[in-house]
Coordinates of C-alpha atoms in Angstrom, one line a residue:
M11 CA 79.5 110.3 47.9
E12 CA 83.2 110.2 47.6
I13 CA 84.9 111.1 50.9
K14 CA 88.5 112.4 51.2
I15 CA 90.5 111.4 54.3
E16 CA 93.6 113.3 55.4
K17 CA 95.5 111.6 58.2
N18 CA 97.8 113.0 60.9
I19 CA 97.9 116.6 60.0
M20 CA 100.2 118.0 62.8
I21 CA 98.6 121.2 64.1
P22 CA 101.1 123.3 66.1
M23 CA 100.0 124.8 69.4
K24 CA 101.4 128.0 70.9
D25 CA 104.1 126.0 72.7
N26 CA 105.1 124.3 69.4
V27 CA 103.6 120.9 70.5
K28 CA 101.9 119.4 67.5
L29 CA 98.5 117.6 67.7
A30 CA 97.7 114.8 65.3
T31 CA 94.5 115.5 63.4
D32 CA 92.4 113.7 60.8
V33 CA 90.1 115.4 58.4
Y34 CA 87.1 113.7 56.8
S35 CA 85.5 115.7 54.0
P36 CA 83.3 115.4 50.9
K37 CA 85.3 115.8 47.7
S38 CA 84.1 119.3 47.0
E39 CA 85.6 122.7 46.3
K40 CA 83.0 124.4 48.5
A41 CA 83.9 125.5 52.0
L42 CA 81.8 123.7 54.6
P43 CA 81.0 123.8 58.3
V44 CA 83.2 121.6 60.5
L45 CA 82.5 119.3 63.4
L46 CA 85.4 118.7 65.8
R47 CA 86.0 115.8 68.1
R48 CA 89.0 115.8 70.5
L49 CA 89.7 112.6 72.4
P50 CA 92.5 110.9 74.5
Y51 CA 91.8 107.3 73.5
N52 CA 93.5 107.1 70.1
K53 CA 91.5 108.4 67.1
E54 CA 92.4 105.2 65.1
R55 CA 90.1 103.1 67.2
P56 CA 87.0 102.2 65.1
T57 CA 84.5 102.5 68.0
Y58 CA 84.7 106.3 67.7
F59 CA 83.2 106.2 64.3
D60 CA 79.9 104.6 65.4
R61 CA 78.1 107.1 67.6
P62 CA 77.7 109.6 66.1
N63 CA 78.3 108.0 62.7
I64 CA 81.2 110.1 61.2
L65 CA 80.6 109.1 57.6
R66 CA 76.9 110.0 57.8
L67 CA 77.9 113.4 59.2
V68 CA 80.2 113.9 56.2
Q69 CA 77.4 112.8 53.8
A70 CA 75.1 115.4 55.5
G71 CA 77.5 118.1 54.3
F72 CA 79.9 118.5 57.3
I73 CA 83.7 118.2 57.4
V74 CA 84.6 116.1 60.5
V75 CA 87.9 116.7 62.2
V76 CA 89.1 114.1 64.8
Q77 CA 92.1 114.9 67.0
D78 CA 94.3 113.1 69.5
V79 CA 94.7 115.4 72.5
R80 CA 98.2 116.1 73.5
G81 CA 100.3 113.2 74.8
T82 CA 97.9 110.6 73.3
G83 CA 97.6 108.7 70.1
S84 CA 99.9 110.3 67.5
S85 CA 100.0 113.7 69.2
E86 CA 103.1 115.2 70.7
G87 CA 103.5 116.4 74.3
E88 CA 102.6 115.1 77.7
F89 CA 99.1 114.0 78.7
L90 CA 98.0 115.7 81.8
P91 CA 94.2 115.2 82.1
F92 CA 92.2 118.4 81.4
D93 CA 95.2 120.6 82.0
L94 CA 95.5 122.3 78.6
E95 CA 92.3 121.2 76.9
A96 CA 90.8 124.7 76.9
D97 CA 93.9 126.2 75.3
D98 CA 94.4 123.4 72.8
G99 CA 90.7 123.3 71.9
E100 CA 90.6 127.0 71.3
E101 CA 93.8 127.0 69.2
T102 CA 92.5 124.0 67.2
I103 CA 89.2 125.7 66.5
N104 CA 91.0 128.9 65.4
W105 CA 93.3 126.8 63.1
I106 CA 90.2 125.1 61.5
A107 CA 88.5 128.4 61.0
S108 CA 91.5 129.7 59.1
Q109 CA 91.5 126.8 56.6
S110 CA 90.1 127.4 53.1
W111 CA 87.8 124.4 53.4
C112 CA 86.1 125.7 56.5
D113 CA 83.3 128.3 56.0
G114 CA 84.0 129.8 59.5
N115 CA 81.4 127.7 61.4
V116 CA 82.6 125.0 63.8
G117 CA 80.7 122.7 66.1
M118 CA 82.0 120.0 68.6
I119 CA 80.9 116.5 69.2
G120 CA 81.8 113.5 71.5
S121 CA 81.2 111.9 74.8
S122 CA 82.7 111.7 78.3
Y123 CA 86.3 113.1 78.0
H124 CA 85.4 114.3 74.5
G125 CA 82.4 116.1 76.0
M126 CA 84.7 117.8 78.6
T127 CA 87.0 119.1 75.8
Q128 CA 83.9 120.7 74.3
I129 CA 82.9 122.6 77.4
L130 CA 86.5 123.6 78.2
A131 CA 87.0 125.0 74.7
S132 CA 83.6 126.8 74.7
M133 CA 84.6 128.6 77.9
R134 CA 87.3 130.5 75.9
M135 CA 84.5 131.7 73.5
P136 CA 86.3 131.2 70.2
V137 CA 84.5 133.2 67.5
A138 CA 84.1 130.2 65.1
L139 CA 82.5 127.9 67.7
K140 CA 78.8 128.1 67.1
A141 CA 77.3 125.0 69.0
I142 CA 78.4 121.9 70.9
A143 CA 76.8 118.5 71.8
P144 CA 78.4 117.0 74.9
H145 CA 77.3 113.5 75.6
L146 CA 77.7 111.8 79.0
T147 CA 79.7 114.7 80.5
P148 CA 80.4 115.8 84.1
S149 CA 80.1 119.3 85.4
D150 CA 82.8 119.3 88.1
F151 CA 86.0 117.2 88.4
Y152 CA 85.6 116.8 92.1
E153 CA 81.9 116.2 92.7
D154 CA 81.1 114.4 89.5
L155 CA 84.3 112.8 88.4
T156 CA 86.6 111.8 91.3
Y157 CA 84.5 112.1 94.5
R158 CA 80.8 111.7 95.2
G159 CA 79.3 112.9 98.4
G160 CA 82.9 113.3 99.6
A161 CA 83.6 109.5 99.1
F162 CA 86.3 108.6 96.5
E163 CA 85.0 107.1 93.3
L164 CA 87.5 104.2 93.7
G165 CA 86.4 101.7 91.0
G166 CA 85.9 104.2 88.2
T167 CA 88.7 106.5 89.0
L168 CA 91.3 103.8 89.5
S169 CA 90.3 101.8 86.3
W170 CA 90.3 105.0 84.1
S171 CA 93.7 106.0 85.6
T172 CA 95.1 102.6 85.0
R173 CA 93.9 102.5 81.5
M174 CA 95.3 105.9 80.7
F175 CA 98.6 105.1 82.5
F176 CA 99.2 102.1 80.3
T177 CA 98.3 104.2 77.2
V178 CA 100.8 106.9 78.2
I179 CA 103.6 104.7 79.4
L180 CA 103.4 102.4 76.4
K181 CA 103.4 105.4 74.1
R182 CA 106.5 106.9 75.7
A183 CA 108.2 103.5 75.7
L184 CA 107.5 103.0 72.0
E185 CA 108.6 106.5 71.1
Q186 CA 111.9 105.9 72.9
G187 CA 112.4 102.5 71.2
K188 CA 111.9 100.6 74.5
E189 CA 109.6 97.8 75.6
M190 CA 107.0 98.3 78.3
P191 CA 108.5 97.7 81.7
K192 CA 108.0 94.0 82.7
E193 CA 106.1 94.8 85.9
F194 CA 103.6 96.9 84.0
S195 CA 103.1 94.3 81.3
E196 CA 102.5 91.6 83.9
S197 CA 100.1 93.8 85.8
L198 CA 98.1 94.6 82.7
Q199 CA 97.7 90.9 81.9
S200 CA 96.9 89.9 85.5
K201 CA 93.4 88.6 86.2
N202 CA 93.4 91.0 89.2
T203 CA 93.9 94.0 87.1
Y204 CA 90.2 94.4 86.4
P205 CA 88.8 96.0 88.5
F206 CA 92.3 97.0 89.2
H207 CA 93.4 96.0 92.6
V208 CA 90.6 97.7 94.5
E209 CA 91.2 95.6 97.6
K210 CA 94.8 96.9 98.0
L211 CA 95.5 99.2 100.9
P212 CA 96.5 101.9 101.7
L213 CA 94.8 103.5 98.7
M214 CA 98.0 105.5 98.1
E215 CA 99.7 102.2 97.2
T216 CA 96.8 100.8 95.1
S217 CA 98.4 101.7 91.8
D218 CA 101.7 100.6 90.4
F219 CA 102.1 103.9 88.5
N220 CA 102.4 106.7 91.0
D221 CA 106.1 107.4 90.2
Y222 CA 105.3 107.5 86.5
W223 CA 101.9 109.3 86.3
P224 CA 101.2 111.1 89.6
I225 CA 97.8 112.5 88.8
Y226 CA 96.0 109.6 90.6
K227 CA 98.0 110.4 93.8
E228 CA 97.1 114.0 93.5
W229 CA 93.4 113.2 93.3
L230 CA 93.7 111.0 96.4
T231 CA 95.6 113.5 98.5
H232 CA 92.9 116.2 97.9
P233 CA 89.8 114.7 99.5
D234 CA 88.4 118.1 100.3
K235 CA 87.1 120.4 97.6
D236 CA 90.1 122.8 97.9
D237 CA 91.7 125.2 95.4
Y238 CA 93.1 122.3 93.5
W239 CA 89.6 121.4 92.3
Q240 CA 88.2 124.9 92.0
N241 CA 90.5 125.5 89.1
V242 CA 89.0 122.6 87.1
S243 CA 85.2 123.2 87.6
F244 CA 82.9 123.9 84.7
R245 CA 80.4 125.3 87.2
E246 CA 82.6 128.3 87.8
H247 CA 82.5 129.3 84.2
Y248 CA 79.0 128.8 82.9
H249 CA 78.7 132.6 82.3
N250 CA 81.5 132.2 79.7
I251 CA 79.7 129.5 77.7
T252 CA 77.8 131.4 75.0
V253 CA 76.9 128.7 72.5
P254 CA 73.8 126.5 72.2
A255 CA 74.5 123.0 73.6
L256 CA 72.7 119.7 73.2
H257 CA 73.4 117.7 76.4
S258 CA 72.7 114.0 76.5
G259 CA 73.1 111.5 79.3
G260 CA 71.9 108.2 80.8
W261 CA 69.8 107.3 83.8
F262 CA 72.6 104.8 84.8
D263 CA 75.5 107.0 83.7
I264 CA 78.2 108.0 86.2
F265 CA 77.9 111.6 85.0
L266 CA 74.1 111.9 85.0
R267 CA 74.1 114.6 87.6
G268 CA 76.8 116.5 85.8
T269 CA 74.9 116.3 82.5
I270 CA 71.8 117.8 84.1
T271 CA 73.9 120.4 86.0
N272 CA 75.5 121.6 82.8
F273 CA 72.1 122.0 81.1
Q274 CA 70.7 123.9 84.0
G275 CA 73.8 126.0 84.7
I276 CA 74.4 127.3 81.2
K277 CA 70.7 128.0 80.7
Q278 CA 70.6 130.1 83.9
R279 CA 74.0 131.8 83.9
S280 CA 75.2 132.2 80.3
T281 CA 75.7 135.9 79.3
N282 CA 74.3 135.1 75.8
E283 CA 70.6 135.1 75.4
I284 CA 70.6 132.8 72.4
A285 CA 72.7 130.3 74.4
K286 CA 70.4 130.6 77.4
K287 CA 67.3 129.8 75.3
N288 CA 68.9 127.0 73.4
Q289 CA 70.2 124.5 75.9
R290 CA 68.7 121.0 75.1
L291 CA 68.7 117.9 77.3
I292 CA 68.2 114.2 76.3
I293 CA 68.3 111.4 78.9
G294 CA 67.9 107.7 78.0
P295 CA 68.2 104.4 79.8
W296 CA 71.9 104.2 79.3
T297 CA 75.1 103.5 81.2
H298 CA 78.4 105.2 80.4
T299 CA 79.4 102.6 77.9
N300 CA 76.1 101.0 77.0
N301 CA 73.7 103.2 75.0
T302 CA 71.6 100.4 73.6
G303 CA 68.9 100.2 76.2
T304 CA 69.5 96.4 76.5
F305 CA 71.0 95.0 79.7
A306 CA 71.7 91.6 81.2
E307 CA 68.5 91.7 83.3
H308 CA 66.3 94.3 81.5
E309 CA 65.3 95.2 78.0
Y310 CA 63.8 98.7 77.5
G311 CA 62.7 98.2 73.9
M312 CA 63.8 98.8 70.3
N313 CA 63.6 102.6 70.6
A314 CA 65.5 102.9 73.8
G315 CA 69.0 103.1 72.4
L316 CA 70.9 105.8 70.6
D317 CA 70.3 104.0 67.3
G318 CA 66.6 103.7 68.0
L319 CA 66.5 107.4 68.8
D320 CA 68.6 108.2 65.7
Y321 CA 71.2 110.2 67.7
T322 CA 73.2 110.9 64.6
G323 CA 70.1 112.3 62.8
I324 CA 69.4 114.5 65.8
L325 CA 73.0 115.9 65.7
I326 CA 72.6 116.6 61.9
E327 CA 69.4 118.6 62.6
W328 CA 71.1 120.4 65.5
F329 CA 74.2 121.4 63.6
N330 CA 72.2 122.2 60.4
K331 CA 70.4 124.8 62.5
W332 CA 73.4 126.3 64.2
L333 CA 76.1 125.9 61.6
K334 CA 74.1 126.1 58.4
G335 CA 71.1 128.2 59.4
I336 CA 68.7 125.4 58.3
D337 CA 65.9 124.8 60.8
Q338 CA 64.1 121.6 60.0
Q339 CA 61.6 121.9 62.9
I340 CA 58.0 122.3 61.8
K341 CA 57.2 123.6 65.3
E342 CA 59.3 124.8 68.2
E343 CA 61.0 121.9 69.8
K344 CA 60.6 121.3 73.6
P345 CA 64.0 121.5 75.3
V346 CA 63.9 118.2 77.2
K347 CA 63.5 114.7 75.9
L348 CA 63.3 111.9 78.5
F349 CA 63.0 108.1 78.4
V350 CA 60.5 107.2 81.1
M351 CA 61.3 103.7 82.4
G352 CA 58.5 101.4 83.6
I353 CA 56.3 102.5 80.7
N354 CA 59.4 102.6 78.3
E355 CA 58.4 105.7 76.4
W356 CA 60.2 108.8 75.1
R357 CA 58.6 112.0 76.2
D358 CA 59.2 115.7 75.5
E359 CA 59.1 118.1 78.4
E360 CA 59.2 121.9 78.9
D361 CA 62.0 122.0 81.4
W362 CA 64.0 120.1 84.1
P363 CA 62.8 119.5 86.7
L364 CA 59.4 119.0 85.2
P365 CA 57.1 122.0 85.8
D366 CA 54.4 119.9 87.4
T367 CA 56.7 118.1 89.8
V368 CA 55.3 117.7 93.4
Y369 CA 58.1 116.9 95.8
S370 CA 56.6 114.3 98.2
P371 CA 58.3 113.0 101.4
Y372 CA 58.1 109.3 101.9
Y373 CA 58.9 108.6 105.5
L374 CA 60.9 105.8 107.1
H375 CA 59.2 103.6 109.6
S376 CA 60.0 100.4 111.5
N377 CA 59.8 98.7 114.9
G378 CA 63.6 98.8 115.0
N379 CA 64.1 95.8 112.7
A380 CA 64.5 97.2 109.2
N381 CA 67.6 95.2 108.6
R382 CA 67.3 93.1 105.4
A383 CA 64.4 93.2 103.0
C384 CA 62.5 90.7 105.1
G385 CA 62.6 93.1 108.1
D386 CA 59.8 95.4 109.2
G387 CA 61.0 98.6 107.4
L388 CA 58.2 100.5 105.8
L389 CA 58.2 103.5 103.5
S390 CA 55.0 105.6 103.4
I391 CA 53.6 109.1 103.1
M392 CA 52.5 109.0 106.7
S393 CA 54.8 111.0 109.1
P394 CA 56.4 108.9 111.8
K395 CA 55.4 108.8 115.5
N396 CA 57.5 107.5 118.3
E397 CA 59.4 104.6 116.8
P398 CA 62.5 102.8 117.8
T399 CA 65.8 103.5 116.0
D400 CA 67.3 101.1 113.4
V401 CA 70.8 100.1 114.1
F402 CA 73.4 98.2 112.0
L403 CA 77.2 97.5 112.2
Y404 CA 79.3 98.9 109.5
N405 CA 82.5 96.9 109.2
P406 CA 84.8 98.3 106.5
K407 CA 86.4 94.8 106.3
R408 CA 83.0 93.5 105.2
P409 CA 81.6 96.2 102.9
V410 CA 78.4 96.0 101.0
P411 CA 79.3 94.9 97.4
T412 CA 78.5 97.0 94.4
I413 CA 75.8 95.4 92.2
G414 CA 74.6 97.3 89.2
G415 CA 73.9 101.0 88.9
N416 CA 76.1 103.7 87.4
L417 CA 79.4 102.0 87.2
H418 CA 82.5 102.6 85.1
F419 CA 84.9 100.0 86.2
A420 CA 83.3 96.6 85.4
N421 CA 82.2 94.5 82.5
E422 CA 79.1 96.0 81.0
H423 CA 76.9 93.1 82.3
L424 CA 77.7 94.2 85.9
S425 CA 76.2 97.7 85.5
G426 CA 72.7 99.1 85.0
P427 CA 69.4 97.9 86.3
L428 CA 70.4 94.8 88.3
D429 CA 68.5 92.9 91.0
Q430 CA 69.6 93.9 94.5
S431 CA 68.2 90.9 96.4
A432 CA 71.6 89.6 97.3
V433 CA 72.7 92.8 99.2
E434 CA 69.2 93.2 100.7
D435 CA 69.8 90.0 102.6
R436 CA 72.6 91.5 104.6
D437 CA 72.1 92.6 108.2
D438 CA 74.0 95.9 107.5
V439 CA 71.5 97.0 104.9
L440 CA 68.3 98.7 106.1
C441 CA 65.3 98.3 103.8
Y442 CA 62.2 100.5 103.8
T443 CA 59.5 99.3 101.4
S444 CA 56.1 100.7 100.5
E445 CA 52.9 98.7 100.4
P446 CA 52.1 97.4 96.9
L447 CA 51.0 100.4 94.9
L448 CA 47.2 100.7 94.1
R449 CA 47.9 102.9 91.1
A450 CA 50.9 103.5 88.9
T451 CA 53.2 106.2 90.4
E452 CA 55.7 108.2 88.3
V453 CA 58.9 109.4 89.9
T454 CA 60.8 111.8 87.5
G455 CA 63.3 114.3 88.7
P456 CA 66.1 114.8 91.3
I457 CA 66.1 112.4 94.3
E458 CA 67.2 113.4 97.8
L459 CA 67.4 111.4 101.0
I460 CA 67.2 113.2 104.3
L461 CA 68.3 111.1 107.3
Y462 CA 68.7 111.7 111.0
I463 CA 71.7 109.6 112.0
S464 CA 74.1 108.9 114.8
S465 CA 77.2 106.8 115.0
S466 CA 79.7 105.4 117.5
A467 CA 82.5 106.8 115.2
K468 CA 83.9 110.2 114.5
D469 CA 83.2 109.8 110.8
T470 CA 81.4 107.2 108.7
D471 CA 79.4 107.0 105.4
F472 CA 75.7 106.6 104.7
T473 CA 74.4 105.4 101.4
G474 CA 71.0 105.5 99.8
K475 CA 69.5 103.5 97.0
L476 CA 66.1 103.8 95.2
V477 CA 64.7 100.4 94.1
D478 CA 61.7 99.3 92.1
V479 CA 60.4 96.1 93.6
H480 CA 58.5 93.9 91.1
P481 CA 55.6 91.7 92.1
D482 CA 57.8 88.6 91.7
G483 CA 60.3 90.1 94.3
R484 CA 62.9 91.4 91.8
A485 CA 64.4 94.5 93.3
E486 CA 65.8 96.7 90.5
I487 CA 68.1 99.6 91.2
L488 CA 67.2 102.9 89.8
T489 CA 69.7 105.4 91.4
E490 CA 71.9 105.7 94.4
G491 CA 74.0 108.2 96.5
I492 CA 76.5 108.4 99.3
L493 CA 77.6 111.0 101.9
R494 CA 80.9 110.9 103.9
V495 CA 79.5 112.5 107.0
R496 CA 82.4 114.7 107.7
Y497 CA 81.3 116.6 104.6
R498 CA 77.7 117.1 105.8
Q499 CA 78.1 120.9 105.9
S500 CA 80.4 121.4 102.9
F501 CA 82.9 119.6 100.8
D502 CA 85.6 122.2 101.5
S503 CA 85.3 122.2 105.3
P504 CA 85.1 118.7 106.9
E505 CA 83.7 118.4 110.4
L506 CA 83.9 115.2 112.4
M507 CA 81.0 114.0 114.5
V508 CA 80.7 113.7 118.2
P509 CA 79.9 110.0 118.7
G510 CA 76.3 109.5 119.8
N511 CA 75.1 112.9 118.7
V512 CA 72.2 113.0 116.2
Y513 CA 72.9 114.8 112.9
K514 CA 70.7 115.7 110.0
I515 CA 72.3 114.7 106.7
K516 CA 71.2 115.1 103.0
I517 CA 72.3 112.5 100.4
G518 CA 72.0 113.5 96.8
M519 CA 70.8 110.5 94.8
A520 CA 71.1 112.0 91.3
A521 CA 67.9 111.5 89.4
T522 CA 65.6 109.1 87.6
S523 CA 62.4 108.8 85.6
N524 CA 60.5 105.7 86.3
V525 CA 56.8 104.7 86.6
F526 CA 56.4 102.3 89.5
K527 CA 53.5 100.2 88.1
E528 CA 50.4 99.1 90.0
G529 CA 51.4 96.2 92.3
H530 CA 55.0 97.3 92.4
R531 CA 56.6 98.7 95.6
I532 CA 59.0 101.5 96.2
R533 CA 62.0 100.6 98.3
L534 CA 64.8 102.6 99.9
E535 CA 68.0 100.9 101.0
V536 CA 70.3 102.5 103.6
S537 CA 73.7 101.3 104.5
S538 CA 77.3 102.6 104.9
S539 CA 79.2 101.2 101.9
N540 CA 79.0 100.4 98.2
F541 CA 82.4 98.8 97.4
P542 CA 84.3 99.0 95.1
K543 CA 82.3 101.8 93.5
Y544 CA 83.3 104.0 96.5
D545 CA 86.3 103.6 98.8
R546 CA 85.6 102.3 102.3
N547 CA 85.4 104.7 105.2
S548 CA 87.7 103.6 107.9
N549 CA 85.5 105.2 110.5
T550 CA 88.6 106.7 112.2
G551 CA 88.2 110.3 111.0
G552 CA 91.7 110.2 109.7
E553 CA 93.2 110.4 106.2
I554 CA 91.6 107.4 104.6
Y555 CA 93.9 107.3 101.6
N556 CA 96.9 106.6 104.0
E557 CA 95.2 104.0 106.2
S558 CA 95.8 100.2 106.1
E559 CA 93.2 97.6 107.0
G560 CA 94.7 97.5 110.5
S561 CA 93.3 101.0 111.1
F562 CA 89.7 100.1 110.3
I563 CA 87.2 100.5 113.1
T564 CA 83.7 99.0 113.2
A565 CA 81.0 101.6 113.6
V566 CA 77.6 101.2 115.2
N567 CA 75.4 103.3 112.9
S568 CA 71.8 104.4 113.6
V569 CA 69.0 105.8 111.6
H570 CA 66.4 107.7 113.6
H571 CA 62.8 108.1 112.4
N572 CA 60.2 109.6 114.8
E573 CA 58.4 112.9 115.4
S574 CA 61.6 114.7 116.3
Y575 CA 63.7 113.1 113.6
P576 CA 61.5 112.5 110.5
S577 CA 63.9 110.7 108.2
H578 CA 62.4 110.6 104.7
L579 CA 63.1 110.1 101.0
L580 CA 62.0 113.2 98.9
L581 CA 60.5 111.9 95.7
P582 CA 59.6 114.1 92.6
I583 CA 56.1 112.8 91.9
I584 CA 54.5 113.4 88.5
D585 CA 50.7 113.0 88.7
R586 CA 49.7 111.8 85.2
D587 CA 47.6 109.0 83.9
H588 CA 49.5 105.8 83.1
K589 CA 47.9 102.8 81.6

């Protein structure tokens, strides 16, 4: 097939800012449906042609339109993250629909920020938009993107901001015929740039670019979920999303919870019955940037990646249905497709959470010495009796290092399912481990940790981590979570602790799908830091973003587990036969 490519068509927005747009189309006189991708990372980069495969989409009878969002790539204007994406997306869709080569049907594709541009545009309900396919996409800019459990997502937010800052500053400098300022060029080339000066304090001084691109400072100075964040929350607008959506995410992706929340929220709250009935969800063993299913310490098999799943083929079928009216399904498709780790199989399900889920509490036990994996911490379905409290010192000058999991600030080999043995040998990490399993146990669904805690500090953090312990001792992370205790009641109304008082807290630990095989053990890690994924709680109860290391206080933190305070991990157990 001969493909026609038109580069840098400048589409005017209502404020006369023009957005650079490329059009890939079959050489044909026939009007065709269009797939739109809007991204901030420069449309000329070849990586954005791989997944989905743009040329294959064109060969399947779609015109593909790729656009640099305002202020990036070859587009005019100023880049302010998310600020005008709904307006610009709607206007671009309307422009496409008015072209003679478009048959009036538009879909949207793309991942991460490209996924956000889809949801933001769909909230405006443009008539021509018939379906979307957001991949690896958050649902809320506060709880999914910038903060997690009230703790600042330091590593990922700082690295993304730095990357976009250099993109914006360099673009402006080139447009003005200037060179990049020397200090920025040196910073970009510095070995300390990646992961971007996370050790530097106060956090307000972490970046070199506050005077040039203040968005990072704005995020830091809004640690509560106030009106600043409410204005940029997808969750507030699900009723306005009236198109079918194919959501896809990864078990080790930073936006896993957001992907699931978007699927559930639109399905429940859309005002359009067709949209409500046609939300789809796919989750694979992927991180935010690695969709292959192959990691430094674990290989999930040939079919685990996007290529093995044939993601482009799935999109072709999806948009054939909603943009062309061609339904290639022999029988009705189940709405949820999950990759079950442990047994390494794809499985189709009726809903999320799975209808046959049994939420089972796994209680924490010890004789007061759960510190380290070699301690006496036990995880079991038996409720606790009168047991001593586990205590550890949390020193923010000596935080527990981030190893694996859902990262977006490190080289790819540092994320995903890595062995936690190194951190489990620390005295500030409590480990509660089940006995070796007598039969395979499947855990598929949302994970929640309920702890009864106390502290010597007014405020501190508690973290949880679910780990699959192999017979050889390898302790593989599956999912994790954190709570800044001042936000135990709500994220918009912080409340400090009374030192020594016992509080019940709930830590959301996203979700997983894993079969713990016979002979494996289920482990829970509890601590108070995961750095530099999250910023360090100073334990003072003050404005953490303004504090230096000299303000740090060591906290004596306690986890209670007895008849009065039954701390437990709530696991979604799926009782099915596994060979």
